Amino acid sequence: LDWSVTSGIRPIWNTEDGFGLFATVGRNRITESFSLADTVLVPAGDYLYRTMSLFASTGRSRAVILDFMGDRQEIYGGHVNKATTSVTTAAGTHLALRASYSFNHADLPNGAFDVHLVSLRANYTFSTRVALNSLVQYNSLARTVSANVRLNVIHRPGSDIFLVLNEERGS
């Protein structure tokens, strides 16, 4: 029902810094109508699909890693634009932190909406056998704050024990 063709370029320097530019064209056939974000109806039909994407990042060997991604999509008879940026760093040998922000704007024939997603990820490794991973996110569309905390204990190789806490708060 769907098809697409993508072409792009992604040079990477010796420092591992790089960028990418990609273009996609295709067609989507939607057999049943559905809602995006529970508010914007997308009717059944055939839709032209075009995307232009830009990626840029600094090398993974740097003390602070910066990432950026931007998309401009023509889809479902309208436009969806997305921009995401993140900062990652390691504070010592045991702690890694990542903060990211994503903005999405959809403007379709039956309506429009914006979404902001802010997240903070922290990973702490106590030893080669015990690690604590956490993710906290805010979603402006759902008006929720969610958290996921996972303790991973490797009892013996191939036998992991996980203790997981999930929490979500909303308006």
mmCIF file with all atom_site columns, C-alpha atoms in Angstrom, residues 8-134:
data_model
loop_
_atom_site.group_PDB
_atom_site.id
_atom_site.type_symbol
_atom_site.label_atom_id
_atom_site.label_alt_id
_atom_site.label_comp_id
_atom_site.label_asym_id
_atom_site.label_entity_id
_atom_site.label_seq_id
_atom_site.pdbx_PDB_ins_code
_atom_site.Cartn_x
_atom_site.Cartn_y
_atom_site.Cartn_z
_atom_site.occupancy
_atom_site.B_iso_or_equiv
_atom_site.pdbx_formal_charge
_atom_site.auth_seq_id
_atom_site.auth_comp_id
_atom_site.auth_asym_id
_atom_site.auth_atom_id
_atom_site.pdbx_PDB_model_num
ATOM 1   C CA . GLY A 1 8   ? 20.955 11.313 1.171  1.00 0.00 ? 8   GLY A CA 1
ATOM 2   C CA . ILE A 1 9   ? 24.471 12.243 2.121  1.00 0.00 ? 9   ILE A CA 1
ATOM 3   C CA . ARG A 1 10  ? 26.171 11.816 5.492  1.00 0.00 ? 10  ARG A CA 1
ATOM 4   C CA . PRO A 1 11  ? 29.870 12.792 5.650  1.00 0.00 ? 11  PRO A CA 1
ATOM 5   C CA . ILE A 1 12  ? 31.714 12.074 8.912  1.00 0.00 ? 12  ILE A CA 1
ATOM 6   C CA . TRP A 1 13  ? 35.047 13.705 9.773  1.00 0.00 ? 13  TRP A CA 1
ATOM 7   C CA . ASN A 1 14  ? 37.960 12.088 11.630 1.00 0.00 ? 14  ASN A CA 1
ATOM 8   C CA . THR A 1 15  ? 36.713 13.794 14.796 1.00 0.00 ? 15  THR A CA 1
ATOM 9   C CA . GLU A 1 16  ? 33.451 11.816 14.352 1.00 0.00 ? 16  GLU A CA 1
ATOM 10  C CA . ASP A 1 17  ? 31.586 15.123 13.923 1.00 0.00 ? 17  ASP A CA 1
ATOM 11  C CA . GLY A 1 18  ? 29.152 14.948 11.064 1.00 0.00 ? 18  GLY A CA 1
ATOM 12  C CA . PHE A 1 19  ? 25.905 15.896 9.456  1.00 0.00 ? 19  PHE A CA 1
ATOM 13  C CA . GLY A 1 20  ? 23.399 14.317 7.145  1.00 0.00 ? 20  GLY A CA 1
ATOM 14  C CA . LEU A 1 21  ? 20.895 15.570 4.631  1.00 0.00 ? 21  LEU A CA 1
ATOM 15  C CA . PHE A 1 22  ? 18.193 13.196 3.410  1.00 0.00 ? 22  PHE A CA 1
ATOM 16  C CA . ALA A 1 23  ? 15.198 13.534 1.106  1.00 0.00 ? 23  ALA A CA 1
ATOM 17  C CA . THR A 1 24  ? 12.344 11.058 0.819  1.00 0.00 ? 24  THR A CA 1
ATOM 18  C CA . VAL A 1 25  ? 9.419  10.922 -1.563 1.00 0.00 ? 25  VAL A CA 1
ATOM 19  C CA . GLY A 1 26  ? 6.634  8.386  -1.507 1.00 0.00 ? 26  GLY A CA 1
ATOM 20  C CA . ARG A 1 27  ? 2.950  7.660  -1.226 1.00 0.00 ? 27  ARG A CA 1
ATOM 21  C CA . ASN A 1 28  ? 0.778  6.448  1.666  1.00 0.00 ? 28  ASN A CA 1
ATOM 22  C CA . ARG A 1 29  ? -2.566 4.748  1.204  1.00 0.00 ? 29  ARG A CA 1
ATOM 23  C CA . ILE A 1 30  ? -4.740 5.090  4.296  1.00 0.00 ? 30  ILE A CA 1
ATOM 24  C CA . THR A 1 31  ? -7.604 2.562  4.218  1.00 0.00 ? 31  THR A CA 1
ATOM 25  C CA . GLU A 1 32  ? -9.373 3.806  7.383  1.00 0.00 ? 32  GLU A CA 1
ATOM 26  C CA . SER A 1 33  ? -9.540 7.300  8.806  1.00 0.00 ? 33  SER A CA 1
ATOM 27  C CA . PHE A 1 34  ? -7.746 7.941  12.111 1.00 0.00 ? 34  PHE A CA 1
ATOM 28  C CA . SER A 1 35  ? -7.006 10.819 14.484 1.00 0.00 ? 35  SER A CA 1
ATOM 29  C CA . LEU A 1 36  ? -3.634 12.371 15.182 1.00 0.00 ? 36  LEU A CA 1
ATOM 30  C CA . ALA A 1 37  ? -3.240 13.623 18.748 1.00 0.00 ? 37  ALA A CA 1
ATOM 31  C CA . ASP A 1 38  ? -6.884 12.624 19.341 1.00 0.00 ? 38  ASP A CA 1
ATOM 32  C CA . THR A 1 39  ? -7.968 15.898 17.704 1.00 0.00 ? 39  THR A CA 1
ATOM 33  C CA . VAL A 1 40  ? -7.095 16.022 13.993 1.00 0.00 ? 40  VAL A CA 1
ATOM 34  C CA . LEU A 1 41  ? -8.926 13.616 11.689 1.00 0.00 ? 41  LEU A CA 1
ATOM 35  C CA . VAL A 1 42  ? -6.963 12.120 8.782  1.00 0.00 ? 42  VAL A CA 1
ATOM 36  C CA . PRO A 1 43  ? -9.469 10.743 6.257  1.00 0.00 ? 43  PRO A CA 1
ATOM 37  C CA . ALA A 1 44  ? -8.869 7.574  4.263  1.00 0.00 ? 44  ALA A CA 1
ATOM 38  C CA . GLY A 1 45  ? -7.210 8.154  0.880  1.00 0.00 ? 45  GLY A CA 1
ATOM 39  C CA . ASP A 1 46  ? -3.945 8.288  -1.060 1.00 0.00 ? 46  ASP A CA 1
ATOM 40  C CA . TYR A 1 47  ? -1.399 10.845 0.138  1.00 0.00 ? 47  TYR A CA 1
ATOM 41  C CA . LEU A 1 48  ? 1.853  12.102 -1.355 1.00 0.00 ? 48  LEU A CA 1
ATOM 42  C CA . TYR A 1 49  ? 4.676  11.938 1.173  1.00 0.00 ? 49  TYR A CA 1
ATOM 43  C CA . ARG A 1 50  ? 7.799  14.129 1.060  1.00 0.00 ? 50  ARG A CA 1
ATOM 44  C CA . THR A 1 51  ? 10.385 14.644 3.768  1.00 0.00 ? 51  THR A CA 1
ATOM 45  C CA . MET A 1 52  ? 13.547 16.705 4.000  1.00 0.00 ? 52  MET A CA 1
ATOM 46  C CA . SER A 1 53  ? 15.710 15.800 7.026  1.00 0.00 ? 53  SER A CA 1
ATOM 47  C CA . LEU A 1 54  ? 18.849 17.354 8.477  1.00 0.00 ? 54  LEU A CA 1
ATOM 48  C CA . PHE A 1 55  ? 21.008 15.670 11.137 1.00 0.00 ? 55  PHE A CA 1
ATOM 49  C CA . ALA A 1 56  ? 24.096 17.078 12.849 1.00 0.00 ? 56  ALA A CA 1
ATOM 50  C CA . SER A 1 57  ? 26.158 15.768 15.759 1.00 0.00 ? 57  SER A CA 1
ATOM 51  C CA . THR A 1 58  ? 29.487 16.111 17.462 1.00 0.00 ? 58  THR A CA 1
ATOM 52  C CA . GLY A 1 59  ? 31.750 13.098 17.929 1.00 0.00 ? 59  GLY A CA 1
ATOM 53  C CA . ARG A 1 60  ? 31.025 10.532 20.636 1.00 0.00 ? 60  ARG A CA 1
ATOM 54  C CA . SER A 1 61  ? 34.573 10.892 21.992 1.00 0.00 ? 61  SER A CA 1
ATOM 55  C CA . ARG A 1 62  ? 33.914 14.470 23.130 1.00 0.00 ? 62  ARG A CA 1
ATOM 56  C CA . ALA A 1 63  ? 33.179 15.360 26.765 1.00 0.00 ? 63  ALA A CA 1
ATOM 57  C CA . VAL A 1 64  ? 29.890 16.955 25.715 1.00 0.00 ? 64  VAL A CA 1
ATOM 58  C CA . ILE A 1 65  ? 27.970 15.521 22.778 1.00 0.00 ? 65  ILE A CA 1
ATOM 59  C CA . LEU A 1 66  ? 25.505 17.712 20.879 1.00 0.00 ? 66  LEU A CA 1
ATOM 60  C CA . ASP A 1 67  ? 22.870 16.325 18.512 1.00 0.00 ? 67  ASP A CA 1
ATOM 61  C CA . PHE A 1 68  ? 20.325 18.051 16.279 1.00 0.00 ? 68  PHE A CA 1
ATOM 62  C CA . MET A 1 69  ? 17.670 16.682 13.939 1.00 0.00 ? 69  MET A CA 1
ATOM 63  C CA . GLY A 1 70  ? 15.142 18.613 11.893 1.00 0.00 ? 70  GLY A CA 1
ATOM 64  C CA . ASP A 1 71  ? 12.394 17.311 9.597  1.00 0.00 ? 71  ASP A CA 1
ATOM 65  C CA . ARG A 1 72  ? 9.979  18.987 7.234  1.00 0.00 ? 72  ARG A CA 1
ATOM 66  C CA . GLN A 1 73  ? 7.286  16.581 6.066  1.00 0.00 ? 73  GLN A CA 1
ATOM 67  C CA . GLU A 1 74  ? 4.501  17.012 3.573  1.00 0.00 ? 74  GLU A CA 1
ATOM 68  C CA . ILE A 1 75  ? 2.039  14.337 4.616  1.00 0.00 ? 75  ILE A CA 1
ATOM 69  C CA . TYR A 1 76  ? -1.735 13.749 4.788  1.00 0.00 ? 76  TYR A CA 1
ATOM 70  C CA . GLY A 1 77  ? -2.344 16.878 2.702  1.00 0.00 ? 77  GLY A CA 1
ATOM 71  C CA . GLY A 1 78  ? -0.518 19.147 5.156  1.00 0.00 ? 78  GLY A CA 1
ATOM 72  C CA . HIS A 1 79  ? 2.817  19.713 6.888  1.00 0.00 ? 79  HIS A CA 1
ATOM 73  C CA . VAL A 1 80  ? 4.504  18.256 9.965  1.00 0.00 ? 80  VAL A CA 1
ATOM 74  C CA . ASN A 1 81  ? 7.698  19.922 11.173 1.00 0.00 ? 81  ASN A CA 1
ATOM 75  C CA . LYS A 1 82  ? 9.956  18.509 13.857 1.00 0.00 ? 82  LYS A CA 1
ATOM 76  C CA . ALA A 1 83  ? 13.111 19.744 15.598 1.00 0.00 ? 83  ALA A CA 1
ATOM 77  C CA . THR A 1 84  ? 14.979 17.774 18.257 1.00 0.00 ? 84  THR A CA 1
ATOM 78  C CA . THR A 1 85  ? 18.133 18.691 20.105 1.00 0.00 ? 85  THR A CA 1
ATOM 79  C CA . SER A 1 86  ? 20.024 16.942 22.876 1.00 0.00 ? 86  SER A CA 1
ATOM 80  C CA . VAL A 1 87  ? 23.088 17.309 25.088 1.00 0.00 ? 87  VAL A CA 1
ATOM 81  C CA . THR A 1 88  ? 24.869 14.260 26.502 1.00 0.00 ? 88  THR A CA 1
ATOM 82  C CA . THR A 1 89  ? 27.747 14.158 28.966 1.00 0.00 ? 89  THR A CA 1
ATOM 83  C CA . ALA A 1 90  ? 29.497 11.728 31.264 1.00 0.00 ? 90  ALA A CA 1
ATOM 84  C CA . ALA A 1 91  ? 30.202 12.948 34.783 1.00 0.00 ? 91  ALA A CA 1
ATOM 85  C CA . GLY A 1 92  ? 33.020 10.610 35.678 1.00 0.00 ? 92  GLY A CA 1
ATOM 86  C CA . THR A 1 93  ? 33.159 6.942  34.798 1.00 0.00 ? 93  THR A CA 1
ATOM 87  C CA . HIS A 1 94  ? 29.856 5.949  36.448 1.00 0.00 ? 94  HIS A CA 1
ATOM 88  C CA . LEU A 1 95  ? 27.327 8.674  35.591 1.00 0.00 ? 95  LEU A CA 1
ATOM 89  C CA . ALA A 1 96  ? 25.952 9.629  32.166 1.00 0.00 ? 96  ALA A CA 1
ATOM 90  C CA . LEU A 1 97  ? 23.357 12.396 31.644 1.00 0.00 ? 97  LEU A CA 1
ATOM 91  C CA . ARG A 1 98  ? 21.281 13.305 28.596 1.00 0.00 ? 98  ARG A CA 1
ATOM 92  C CA . ALA A 1 99  ? 18.841 16.200 28.269 1.00 0.00 ? 99  ALA A CA 1
ATOM 93  C CA . SER A 1 100 ? 16.713 16.587 25.154 1.00 0.00 ? 100 SER A CA 1
ATOM 94  C CA . TYR A 1 101 ? 13.971 18.778 23.763 1.00 0.00 ? 101 TYR A CA 1
ATOM 95  C CA . SER A 1 102 ? 11.687 18.029 20.825 1.00 0.00 ? 102 SER A CA 1
ATOM 96  C CA . PHE A 1 103 ? 9.184  20.357 19.155 1.00 0.00 ? 103 PHE A CA 1
ATOM 97  C CA . ASN A 1 104 ? 6.583  19.120 16.687 1.00 0.00 ? 104 ASN A CA 1
ATOM 98  C CA . HIS A 1 105 ? 4.149  21.266 14.733 1.00 0.00 ? 105 HIS A CA 1
ATOM 99  C CA . ALA A 1 106 ? 1.431  19.643 12.628 1.00 0.00 ? 106 ALA A CA 1
ATOM 100 C CA . ASP A 1 107 ? -0.695 21.714 10.254 1.00 0.00 ? 107 ASP A CA 1
ATOM 101 C CA . LEU A 1 108 ? -3.154 19.475 8.404  1.00 0.00 ? 108 LEU A CA 1
ATOM 102 C CA . PRO A 1 109 ? -6.365 20.256 6.474  1.00 0.00 ? 109 PRO A CA 1
ATOM 103 C CA . ASN A 1 110 ? -8.566 19.283 9.462  1.00 0.00 ? 110 ASN A CA 1
ATOM 104 C CA . GLY A 1 111 ? -6.592 21.081 12.185 1.00 0.00 ? 111 GLY A CA 1
ATOM 105 C CA . ALA A 1 112 ? -3.247 21.860 13.736 1.00 0.00 ? 112 ALA A CA 1
ATOM 106 C CA . PHE A 1 113 ? -1.414 21.166 16.975 1.00 0.00 ? 113 PHE A CA 1
ATOM 107 C CA . ASP A 1 114 ? 1.980  21.580 18.655 1.00 0.00 ? 114 ASP A CA 1
ATOM 108 C CA . VAL A 1 115 ? 3.811  19.148 20.916 1.00 0.00 ? 115 VAL A CA 1
ATOM 109 C CA . HIS A 1 116 ? 6.753  19.874 23.220 1.00 0.00 ? 116 HIS A CA 1
ATOM 110 C CA . LEU A 1 117 ? 8.609  16.906 24.711 1.00 0.00 ? 117 LEU A CA 1
ATOM 111 C CA . VAL A 1 118 ? 11.316 17.506 27.315 1.00 0.00 ? 118 VAL A CA 1
ATOM 112 C CA . SER A 1 119 ? 13.290 14.598 28.733 1.00 0.00 ? 119 SER A CA 1
ATOM 113 C CA . LEU A 1 120 ? 16.139 13.930 31.114 1.00 0.00 ? 120 LEU A CA 1
ATOM 114 C CA . ARG A 1 121 ? 17.906 10.577 31.182 1.00 0.00 ? 121 ARG A CA 1
ATOM 115 C CA . ALA A 1 122 ? 20.410 9.562  33.861 1.00 0.00 ? 122 ALA A CA 1
ATOM 116 C CA . ASN A 1 123 ? 22.378 6.316  33.976 1.00 0.00 ? 123 ASN A CA 1
ATOM 117 C CA . TYR A 1 124 ? 24.521 5.350  36.953 1.00 0.00 ? 124 TYR A CA 1
ATOM 118 C CA . THR A 1 125 ? 26.695 2.234  36.893 1.00 0.00 ? 125 THR A CA 1
ATOM 119 C CA . PHE A 1 126 ? 27.608 1.009  40.359 1.00 0.00 ? 126 PHE A CA 1
ATOM 120 C CA . SER A 1 127 ? 29.681 -1.898 38.993 1.00 0.00 ? 127 SER A CA 1
ATOM 121 C CA . THR A 1 128 ? 29.790 -4.167 35.961 1.00 0.00 ? 128 THR A CA 1
ATOM 122 C CA . ARG A 1 129 ? 26.848 -6.045 37.514 1.00 0.00 ? 129 ARG A CA 1
ATOM 123 C CA . VAL A 1 130 ? 24.598 -3.279 38.900 1.00 0.00 ? 130 VAL A CA 1
ATOM 124 C CA . ALA A 1 131 ? 23.211 -0.259 37.015 1.00 0.00 ? 131 ALA A CA 1
ATOM 125 C CA . LEU A 1 132 ? 20.443 2.273  37.623 1.00 0.00 ? 132 LEU A CA 1
ATOM 126 C CA . ASN A 1 133 ? 18.709 3.886  34.611 1.00 0.00 ? 133 ASN A CA 1
ATOM 127 C CA . SER A 1 134 ? 16.122 6.648  34.801 1.00 0.00 ? 134 SER A CA 1
#
